CSV table of C-alpha atoms in Angstrom, one decimal:
chain,number,residue,atom,x,y,z
A,272,UNK,CA,-7.1,202.0,-40.7
A,273,UNK,CA,-5.7,205.6,-40.5
A,274,UNK,CA,-5.7,207.6,-43.8
A,275,UNK,CA,-2.2,208.6,-45.0
A,276,UNK,CA,-1.5,211.6,-47.2
A,277,UNK,CA,1.2,211.6,-49.8
A,278,UNK,CA,3.1,214.8,-51.0
A,279,UNK,CA,5.8,215.0,-53.7
A,280,UNK,CA,9.3,215.9,-52.2
A,281,UNK,CA,11.0,219.1,-53.2
A,282,UNK,CA,14.5,219.1,-54.7
A,283,UNK,CA,16.1,220.2,-51.6
A,284,UNK,CA,14.4,217.5,-49.4
A,285,UNK,CA,16.6,215.0,-48.0
A,286,UNK,CA,16.4,211.5,-49.5
A,287,UNK,CA,15.2,208.6,-47.4
A,288,UNK,CA,18.0,206.4,-46.0
A,289,UNK,CA,19.0,203.4,-48.3
A,290,UNK,CA,17.7,200.0,-47.2
A,291,UNK,CA,17.2,196.5,-48.5
A,292,UNK,CA,13.7,196.1,-49.9
A,293,UNK,CA,13.2,192.6,-48.4
A,294,UNK,CA,10.2,191.6,-46.5
A,295,UNK,CA,10.1,189.2,-43.5
A,296,UNK,CA,9.2,186.3,-45.9
A,297,UNK,CA,12.4,186.8,-48.1
A,298,UNK,CA,14.6,187.0,-44.9
A,299,UNK,CA,13.1,183.7,-43.6
A,300,UNK,CA,13.8,182.1,-47.1
A,301,UNK,CA,17.5,183.5,-46.9
A,302,UNK,CA,17.9,182.1,-43.4
A,303,UNK,CA,16.6,178.7,-44.6
A,304,UNK,CA,19.0,178.6,-47.4
A,305,UNK,CA,22.0,179.6,-45.3
A,306,UNK,CA,21.0,176.7,-42.8
A,307,UNK,CA,20.9,174.3,-45.6
A,308,UNK,CA,24.6,173.8,-45.4
A,309,UNK,CA,25.0,172.8,-41.8
A,310,UNK,CA,21.9,170.7,-41.8
A,311,UNK,CA,23.0,169.1,-45.1
A,312,UNK,CA,26.3,168.3,-43.6
A,313,UNK,CA,24.8,166.7,-40.4
A,314,UNK,CA,22.2,164.7,-42.3
A,315,UNK,CA,24.8,163.3,-44.9
A,316,UNK,CA,27.1,162.4,-42.1
A,317,UNK,CA,24.3,160.6,-40.3
A,318,UNK,CA,23.1,158.8,-43.4
A,319,UNK,CA,26.5,157.6,-44.5
A,320,UNK,CA,27.5,156.6,-41.1
A,321,UNK,CA,24.3,154.7,-40.4
A,322,UNK,CA,24.1,152.9,-43.7
A,323,UNK,CA,27.8,152.2,-43.8
A,324,UNK,CA,27.8,150.8,-40.2
A,325,UNK,CA,24.5,148.8,-40.7
A,326,UNK,CA,25.5,147.4,-44.1
A,327,UNK,CA,29.1,146.6,-43.1
A,328,UNK,CA,28.0,144.6,-40.1
A,329,UNK,CA,25.2,142.8,-41.8
A,330,UNK,CA,27.4,139.6,-41.6
A,331,UNK,CA,27.0,139.8,-37.9
A,332,UNK,CA,23.9,139.5,-35.7
A,333,UNK,CA,24.0,143.4,-34.9
A,334,UNK,CA,24.2,144.7,-38.6
A,335,UNK,CA,20.3,144.6,-39.4
A,336,UNK,CA,19.3,146.0,-35.9
A,337,UNK,CA,21.9,148.8,-36.3
A,338,UNK,CA,20.4,149.6,-39.7
A,339,UNK,CA,17.0,149.5,-38.3
A,340,UNK,CA,18.0,152.0,-35.6
A,341,UNK,CA,19.4,154.2,-38.3
A,342,UNK,CA,16.2,154.3,-40.1
A,343,UNK,CA,14.4,155.1,-36.9
A,344,UNK,CA,16.7,158.0,-36.5
A,345,UNK,CA,16.1,159.1,-40.0
A,346,UNK,CA,12.4,159.6,-39.1
A,347,UNK,CA,13.5,162.0,-36.4
A,348,UNK,CA,15.7,163.9,-38.9
A,349,UNK,CA,12.8,164.1,-41.3
A,350,UNK,CA,10.6,165.5,-38.4
A,351,UNK,CA,13.3,168.2,-37.7
A,352,UNK,CA,13.4,169.1,-41.4
A,353,UNK,CA,9.7,169.3,-41.7
A,354,UNK,CA,9.5,171.7,-38.8
A,355,UNK,CA,12.2,173.9,-40.3
A,356,UNK,CA,10.4,174.0,-43.6
A,357,UNK,CA,7.0,174.8,-41.8
A,358,UNK,CA,8.7,177.6,-39.8
A,359,UNK,CA,10.9,179.2,-42.5
A,360,UNK,CA,9.1,178.3,-45.8
A,361,UNK,CA,5.5,177.9,-44.8
A,362,UNK,CA,5.4,174.4,-46.2
A,363,UNK,CA,2.5,172.6,-44.5
A,364,UNK,CA,3.4,168.8,-44.7
A,365,UNK,CA,1.6,166.2,-42.6
A,366,UNK,CA,3.6,164.0,-40.2
A,367,UNK,CA,3.7,160.4,-41.4
A,368,UNK,CA,1.6,157.9,-39.5
A,369,UNK,CA,3.5,155.9,-36.9
A,370,UNK,CA,5.3,152.7,-38.2
A,371,UNK,CA,3.1,149.7,-38.4
A,372,UNK,CA,4.5,146.4,-37.0
A,373,UNK,CA,4.2,143.5,-39.5
A,374,UNK,CA,4.4,139.7,-38.8
A,375,UNK,CA,2.3,139.8,-35.6
A,376,UNK,CA,4.7,141.9,-33.4
A,377,UNK,CA,7.7,140.7,-31.5
A,378,UNK,CA,11.3,141.6,-32.1
A,379,UNK,CA,11.6,140.1,-35.6
A,380,UNK,CA,8.3,141.7,-36.7
A,381,UNK,CA,9.4,145.2,-35.5
A,382,UNK,CA,12.8,144.7,-37.1
A,383,UNK,CA,11.3,143.7,-40.5
A,384,UNK,CA,8.9,146.6,-40.3
A,385,UNK,CA,11.5,149.1,-39.6
A,386,UNK,CA,13.7,147.7,-42.4
A,387,UNK,CA,10.8,148.1,-44.9
A,388,UNK,CA,9.8,151.7,-43.6
A,389,UNK,CA,9.6,153.8,-46.7
A,390,UNK,CA,9.6,157.0,-44.6
A,391,UNK,CA,13.0,156.2,-43.2
A,392,UNK,CA,14.5,155.3,-46.6
A,393,UNK,CA,13.1,158.4,-48.3
A,394,UNK,CA,14.6,160.5,-45.5
A,395,UNK,CA,17.9,158.9,-46.1
A,396,UNK,CA,17.7,159.8,-49.7
A,397,UNK,CA,16.8,163.2,-48.8
A,398,UNK,CA,19.9,163.6,-46.5
A,399,UNK,CA,22.1,162.5,-49.5
A,400,UNK,CA,20.7,165.0,-51.9
A,401,UNK,CA,20.8,167.8,-49.3
A,402,UNK,CA,24.5,168.1,-49.0
A,403,UNK,CA,25.4,169.2,-52.7
A,404,UNK,CA,22.2,171.2,-52.7
A,405,UNK,CA,23.1,172.8,-49.3
A,406,UNK,CA,26.6,173.8,-50.7
A,407,UNK,CA,25.1,175.4,-53.8
A,408,UNK,CA,22.3,177.2,-52.0
A,409,UNK,CA,24.7,178.6,-49.2
A,410,UNK,CA,27.3,179.8,-51.7
A,411,UNK,CA,24.6,181.5,-54.0
A,412,UNK,CA,22.9,183.2,-51.1
A,413,UNK,CA,25.9,184.4,-49.4
A,414,UNK,CA,27.5,185.7,-52.5
A,415,UNK,CA,24.1,187.2,-53.4
A,416,UNK,CA,23.9,189.2,-50.3
A,417,UNK,CA,27.0,191.3,-51.4
A,418,UNK,CA,26.8,191.0,-55.1
A,419,UNK,CA,23.3,190.2,-56.2
A,420,UNK,CA,21.3,191.9,-53.5
A,421,UNK,CA,19.1,193.9,-55.9
A,422,UNK,CA,17.6,190.7,-57.4
A,423,UNK,CA,18.4,188.5,-54.6
A,424,UNK,CA,14.8,188.1,-53.6
A,425,UNK,CA,13.9,186.5,-56.9
A,426,UNK,CA,16.9,184.2,-56.8
A,427,UNK,CA,16.0,183.1,-53.3
A,428,UNK,CA,12.5,182.3,-54.3
A,429,UNK,CA,13.4,180.1,-57.0
A,430,UNK,CA,15.9,178.2,-54.8
A,431,UNK,CA,13.3,177.8,-52.0
A,432,UNK,CA,10.8,176.7,-54.5
A,433,UNK,CA,13.1,173.7,-55.2
A,434,UNK,CA,13.4,173.1,-51.5
A,435,UNK,CA,9.6,173.1,-51.1
A,436,UNK,CA,9.3,170.5,-53.9
A,437,UNK,CA,12.0,168.3,-52.2
A,438,UNK,CA,10.3,168.5,-48.8
A,439,UNK,CA,6.8,167.7,-50.3
A,440,UNK,CA,8.3,164.9,-52.5
A,441,UNK,CA,10.6,163.1,-50.0
A,442,UNK,CA,9.4,164.0,-46.4
A,443,UNK,CA,5.6,163.8,-47.0
A,444,UNK,CA,3.6,160.7,-46.0
A,445,UNK,CA,4.6,157.8,-48.1
A,446,UNK,CA,1.6,158.1,-50.6
A,447,UNK,CA,-2.0,158.5,-50.9
A,448,UNK,CA,-2.5,155.1,-49.3
A,449,UNK,CA,-0.9,156.1,-46.2
A,450,UNK,CA,-2.9,159.3,-45.8
A,451,UNK,CA,-6.0,157.3,-46.5
A,452,UNK,CA,-5.1,154.8,-43.7
A,453,UNK,CA,-4.6,157.9,-41.3
A,454,UNK,CA,-8.0,159.2,-42.4
A,455,UNK,CA,-9.6,155.7,-41.8
A,456,UNK,CA,-8.0,155.4,-38.3
A,457,UNK,CA,-9.5,158.7,-37.3
A,458,UNK,CA,-12.8,157.8,-38.8
A,459,UNK,CA,-12.8,154.4,-36.9
A,460,UNK,CA,-12.3,156.4,-33.7
A,461,UNK,CA,-15.4,158.4,-34.6
A,462,UNK,CA,-17.5,155.3,-35.4
A,463,UNK,CA,-16.4,153.7,-32.2
A,464,UNK,CA,-17.4,156.7,-30.0
A,465,UNK,CA,-20.7,157.1,-31.9
A,466,UNK,CA,-21.6,153.5,-31.2
A,467,UNK,CA,-20.6,153.7,-27.6
A,468,UNK,CA,-22.6,156.9,-27.1
A,469,UNK,CA,-25.6,155.2,-28.8
A,470,UNK,CA,-25.3,152.1,-26.5
A,471,UNK,CA,-25.2,154.5,-23.5
A,472,UNK,CA,-28.3,156.2,-24.8
A,473,UNK,CA,-30.2,153.0,-25.2
A,474,UNK,CA,-29.1,151.7,-21.9
A,475,UNK,CA,-30.3,155.0,-20.2
A,476,UNK,CA,-33.6,154.9,-22.0
A,477,UNK,CA,-34.2,151.3,-20.9
A,478,UNK,CA,-33.1,152.0,-17.4
A,479,UNK,CA,-35.1,155.2,-16.9
A,480,UNK,CA,-38.1,154.3,-19.0
A,481,UNK,CA,-39.4,150.8,-19.7
A,482,UNK,CA,-37.5,149.1,-16.9
A,483,UNK,CA,-38.6,151.5,-14.1
A,484,UNK,CA,-42.2,151.2,-15.5
A,485,UNK,CA,-42.1,147.4,-15.5
A,486,UNK,CA,-40.6,147.4,-12.0
A,487,UNK,CA,-43.5,149.5,-10.8
A,488,UNK,CA,-45.9,147.2,-12.8
A,489,UNK,CA,-44.5,144.0,-11.0
A,490,UNK,CA,-44.9,145.7,-7.6
A,491,UNK,CA,-48.5,146.7,-8.5
A,492,UNK,CA,-49.4,143.2,-9.5
A,493,UNK,CA,-47.9,141.9,-6.3
A,494,UNK,CA,-50.0,144.1,-4.2
A,495,UNK,CA,-53.1,143.1,-6.3
A,496,UNK,CA,-52.3,139.6,-5.8
A,497,UNK,CA,-52.2,140.1,-2.0
A,498,UNK,CA,-55.7,142.0,-2.0
A,499,UNK,CA,-57.4,139.5,-4.4
A,500,UNK,CA,-59.2,137.6,-1.7
A,501,UNK,CA,-59.7,140.3,1.0
A,502,UNK,CA,-60.6,143.2,-1.2
A,503,UNK,CA,-61.5,142.1,-4.8
A,504,UNK,CA,-62.7,145.5,-5.9
A,505,UNK,CA,-59.4,147.2,-4.9
A,506,UNK,CA,-57.5,144.3,-6.6
A,507,UNK,CA,-59.4,144.8,-9.8
A,508,UNK,CA,-58.7,148.6,-9.8
A,509,UNK,CA,-55.0,147.8,-9.3
A,510,UNK,CA,-55.1,145.3,-12.1
A,511,UNK,CA,-56.6,147.9,-14.4
A,512,UNK,CA,-53.9,150.4,-13.4
A,513,UNK,CA,-51.3,147.7,-14.2
A,514,UNK,CA,-53.0,147.1,-17.6
A,515,UNK,CA,-52.5,150.8,-18.3
A,516,UNK,CA,-48.8,150.6,-17.3
A,517,UNK,CA,-48.3,147.6,-19.6
A,518,UNK,CA,-49.5,149.7,-22.6
A,519,UNK,CA,-47.3,152.5,-21.6
A,520,UNK,CA,-44.3,150.3,-21.3
A,521,UNK,CA,-45.0,148.7,-24.8
A,522,UNK,CA,-45.3,152.2,-26.3
A,523,UNK,CA,-41.9,153.2,-24.8
A,524,UNK,CA,-40.3,150.1,-26.1
A,525,UNK,CA,-41.7,150.7,-29.5
A,526,UNK,CA,-40.4,154.2,-29.5
A,527,UNK,CA,-37.1,153.0,-28.4
A,528,UNK,CA,-37.0,150.4,-31.2
A,529,UNK,CA,-38.0,153.1,-33.7
A,530,UNK,CA,-35.2,155.1,-32.5
A,531,UNK,CA,-32.7,152.3,-33.1
A,532,UNK,CA,-34.0,151.3,-36.6
A,533,UNK,CA,-37.6,152.2,-37.6
A,534,UNK,CA,-39.7,149.4,-39.0
A,535,UNK,CA,-41.1,151.5,-41.8
A,536,UNK,CA,-37.5,152.1,-43.0
A,537,UNK,CA,-36.8,148.3,-43.2
A,538,UNK,CA,-40.2,147.5,-44.7
A,539,UNK,CA,-40.9,150.2,-47.1
A,540,UNK,CA,-37.6,152.1,-47.7
A,541,UNK,CA,-36.2,155.7,-47.4
A,542,UNK,CA,-39.1,157.6,-49.1
A,543,UNK,CA,-41.7,156.1,-46.7
A,544,UNK,CA,-39.5,156.6,-43.8
A,545,UNK,CA,-38.7,160.2,-44.5
A,546,UNK,CA,-42.3,161.0,-45.1
A,547,UNK,CA,-43.2,159.5,-41.7
A,548,UNK,CA,-40.5,161.4,-39.8
A,549,UNK,CA,-41.5,164.6,-41.8
A,550,UNK,CA,-45.1,164.2,-40.6
A,551,UNK,CA,-43.8,164.7,-37.0
A,552,UNK,CA,-42.1,167.9,-37.8
A,553,UNK,CA,-43.8,171.0,-36.5
A,554,UNK,CA,-43.1,172.7,-39.8
A,555,UNK,CA,-44.8,171.6,-43.1
A,556,UNK,CA,-42.3,169.6,-45.0
A,557,UNK,CA,-42.2,168.5,-48.6
A,558,UNK,CA,-40.2,165.2,-49.2
A,559,UNK,CA,-39.0,164.3,-52.6
A,560,UNK,CA,-37.1,160.9,-52.9
A,561,UNK,CA,-36.0,159.8,-56.3
A,562,UNK,CA,-34.4,156.5,-55.8
A,563,UNK,CA,-35.1,153.7,-58.4
A,564,UNK,CA,-33.4,151.2,-56.0
A,565,UNK,CA,-32.5,151.1,-52.4
A,566,UNK,CA,-29.1,151.7,-51.2
A,567,UNK,CA,-27.4,149.4,-48.6
A,568,UNK,CA,-29.1,149.2,-45.3
A,569,UNK,CA,-26.2,151.1,-43.4
A,570,UNK,CA,-26.2,153.9,-45.9
A,571,UNK,CA,-30.1,154.0,-45.7
A,572,UNK,CA,-30.0,154.2,-41.9
A,573,UNK,CA,-27.4,156.9,-41.9
A,574,UNK,CA,-29.5,159.0,-44.4
A,575,UNK,CA,-32.6,158.5,-42.3
A,576,UNK,CA,-31.1,159.6,-39.0
A,577,UNK,CA,-29.3,162.5,-40.7
A,578,UNK,CA,-32.7,163.8,-42.1
A,579,UNK,CA,-34.4,163.0,-38.8
A,580,UNK,CA,-31.8,165.1,-36.8
A,581,UNK,CA,-32.1,168.0,-39.2
A,582,UNK,CA,-35.8,168.2,-39.1
A,583,UNK,CA,-35.7,168.1,-35.3
A,584,UNK,CA,-33.4,171.1,-35.4
A,585,UNK,CA,-35.7,172.9,-37.8
A,586,UNK,CA,-38.7,172.2,-35.3
A,587,UNK,CA,-36.6,173.5,-32.3
A,588,UNK,CA,-34.5,176.2,-33.6
A,589,UNK,CA,-35.2,177.5,-37.1
A,590,UNK,CA,-38.5,179.4,-36.7
A,591,UNK,CA,-39.3,178.3,-40.3
A,592,UNK,CA,-42.6,178.3,-42.0
A,593,UNK,CA,-41.9,175.6,-44.5
A,594,UNK,CA,-39.1,173.1,-45.3
A,595,UNK,CA,-38.2,170.6,-48.0
A,596,UNK,CA,-36.2,167.3,-48.2
A,597,UNK,CA,-34.8,166.1,-51.4
A,598,UNK,CA,-33.0,162.8,-51.9
A,599,UNK,CA,-31.5,161.4,-55.1
A,600,UNK,CA,-28.8,159.5,-56.6
A,601,UNK,CA,-26.0,161.0,-58.6
A,602,UNK,CA,-23.5,158.4,-60.1
A,603,UNK,CA,-22.1,156.6,-57.1
A,604,UNK,CA,-23.2,159.2,-54.4
A,605,UNK,CA,-26.4,159.5,-52.4
A,606,UNK,CA,-27.3,163.2,-52.1
A,607,UNK,CA,-29.6,164.7,-49.4
A,608,UNK,CA,-30.6,168.3,-49.3
A,609,UNK,CA,-32.7,169.8,-46.5
A,610,UNK,CA,-33.9,173.4,-46.8
A,611,UNK,CA,-35.9,175.6,-44.6
A,612,UNK,CA,-36.9,179.3,-44.7
A,613,UNK,CA,-36.0,180.0,-41.1
A,614,UNK,CA,-33.8,182.6,-39.4
A,615,UNK,CA,-30.4,180.9,-40.6
A,616,UNK,CA,-27.2,181.1,-38.7
A,617,UNK,CA,-26.8,177.3,-38.4
A,618,UNK,CA,-23.2,176.4,-37.8
A,619,UNK,CA,-21.1,173.3,-36.9
A,620,UNK,CA,-20.2,174.7,-33.5
A,621,UNK,CA,-23.6,175.9,-32.8
A,622,UNK,CA,-24.5,173.3,-30.3
A,623,UNK,CA,-27.3,171.6,-32.3
A,624,UNK,CA,-25.7,168.3,-33.2
A,625,UNK,CA,-24.3,169.5,-36.5
A,626,UNK,CA,-20.7,168.5,-35.6
A,627,UNK,CA,-21.9,164.9,-34.7
A,628,UNK,CA,-23.7,164.7,-38.0
A,629,UNK,CA,-20.5,165.8,-39.9
A,630,UNK,CA,-18.4,163.4,-38.0
A,631,UNK,CA,-20.8,160.5,-38.7
A,632,UNK,CA,-21.0,161.2,-42.4
A,633,UNK,CA,-17.3,161.6,-42.6
A,634,UNK,CA,-16.7,158.2,-41.0
A,635,UNK,CA,-18.3,156.7,-44.1
A,636,UNK,CA,-16.7,159.0,-46.8
A,637,UNK,CA,-19.5,161.3,-46.7
A,638,UNK,CA,-19.8,165.1,-46.8
A,639,UNK,CA,-21.7,167.6,-44.8
A,640,UNK,CA,-22.1,171.2,-46.1
A,641,UNK,CA,-24.0,174.0,-44.4
A,642,UNK,CA,-25.1,177.2,-46.2
A,643,UNK,CA,-27.0,179.1,-43.6
A,644,UNK,CA,-26.6,183.0,-43.6
A,645,UNK,CA,-28.0,185.0,-40.9
A,646,UNK,CA,-31.6,185.7,-41.7
A,647,UNK,CA,-31.9,182.6,-43.8
A,648,UNK,CA,-32.6,180.5,-45.7
A,649,UNK,CA,-30.7,177.5,-44.6
A,650,UNK,CA,-29.6,174.7,-47.0
A,651,UNK,CA,-27.8,171.7,-45.8
A,652,UNK,CA,-26.4,169.2,-48.2
A,653,UNK,CA,-25.3,165.7,-47.1
A,654,UNK,CA,-23.6,163.3,-49.5
A,655,UNK,CA,-22.9,159.5,-48.9
A,656,UNK,CA,-21.3,156.9,-50.9
A,657,UNK,CA,-23.8,154.7,-52.8
A,658,UNK,CA,-23.6,151.0,-52.1
A,659,UNK,CA,-25.9,148.5,-53.6
A,660,UNK,CA,-28.2,146.6,-51.5
A,661,UNK,CA,-27.9,142.8,-51.4
A,662,UNK,CA,-30.0,140.8,-53.7
A,663,UNK,CA,-32.3,139.3,-51.2
A,664,UNK,CA,-33.2,142.9,-49.7
A,665,UNK,CA,-36.6,144.3,-50.7
A,666,UNK,CA,-36.6,147.0,-53.4
A,667,UNK,CA,-37.6,150.6,-52.6
A,668,UNK,CA,-40.0,153.0,-54.1
A,669,UNK,CA,-39.6,156.6,-55.5
A,670,UNK,CA,-42.0,159.5,-55.7
A,671,UNK,CA,-43.1,162.7,-54.0
A,672,UNK,CA,-45.1,163.2,-50.8
C-alpha cells in the first residue's frame, strides 16, 4: 500500500468538483429498486394470468394441467428473482431442491406434486406483493435522485432491506425440512461413494493378496502330489513351503478382516480397540476413553476408523514425539480429540485423507474440526451423534491406558 500525504487547502485553492457520495453498493441497490417496477409488472401479469386461466378452466380437463404449468413457470420466475437479488443486493439464497413426484410417478403423480408445490405457490404470492411494492420503490427512488439525493443512500438501504426480507422469506427453500432433505441427499451420495470405494479396496486386497497366494499354494500342492512317489524328499519340501504359504494367507485374511471390522472392537469395545491401534503407532500415544456405555455399532465403527486414520497420519506425516487420544460422551454427542506435538500444517486439502474423514463424519451428522498451525501442535476434534446400543449388545469399558 502506498502512503498518502494530506495537506490543508489554502483559501485560494480551487474546490474539488461536486459529486454524489455514493459507492458501488448504493448504485446497485438503486438499480434494484428501479428494476422492481418492470419486474413487478411482469410477475403480476404472469401470476394473474396463470391463476385465472388455470382456475377458470378447472371445470374442463385442461384446467389443472394449465395451473400446474403456471406453477412450474413460477419456479423459473423465482430463480430469476433470486439471481437478481444475488447480483444487486448480495443476498445469498439457496436454490430450492427439485420437485419430488408423489404417488409413484406417472402423469397424475407429477400433476399432484406440482399442484402441491410450496415453492411455486410462494413465488406466486411474491409476484402479487411485488407490484405495489415495485410502484412504491420506483417512485421513491426516482424522486429521491432529484430531491432527496443527500439522504437517498439511507432511504435506499431501508427499502432494499425490505426487499431482502421478502426474498429470504418467500423465495428461499420451503423450510428447514427441505434444506435438511437436500443435505441428506448429499450425504447419501457420500455414503454410497465411500461404500463403493471400500468394496473396491476389499476386492483389490483379496485379488492381489490372499487370492494370489492361494492360487500359488494350489499349484505348489499339485506339483508336490506329482512328485510324491518319484521324489518324496522334494515333495516334502514343497509341502513344507505350502504350509508356510497357508500361514501367510491366513495372516493376510486376518488383516483384511481386521480392516473391515476389528474383532477387538466387537468383543471389548472402543477403549480396547483404540488402545490396540495406538500400540501400532510409531509415536507414543496416551488413550483415554470415558464411556460408561457403548454407542451403536455403526457410530463405534466410525469412531474407531477415524482415530485409526488420524494415528496413521501422525506416524507418516507429523514428526511428533507424543500424541494423545481422548474419547468421551457429552449429552447426545460422542466427542473424539486427537492431539500431537508435531510440525502442524494439517489441512483438509493436504492429501492425507482429511477430506474423506470430514465427508464420512458429515454423512452421519458429525463434525470434523482441524486446529493445526504451522509449527504445531495439531488438535483434531471429531464429533458424532450418540445413538444407544441395542439391548442385546455387550457393554463397554472405560478407563485410561
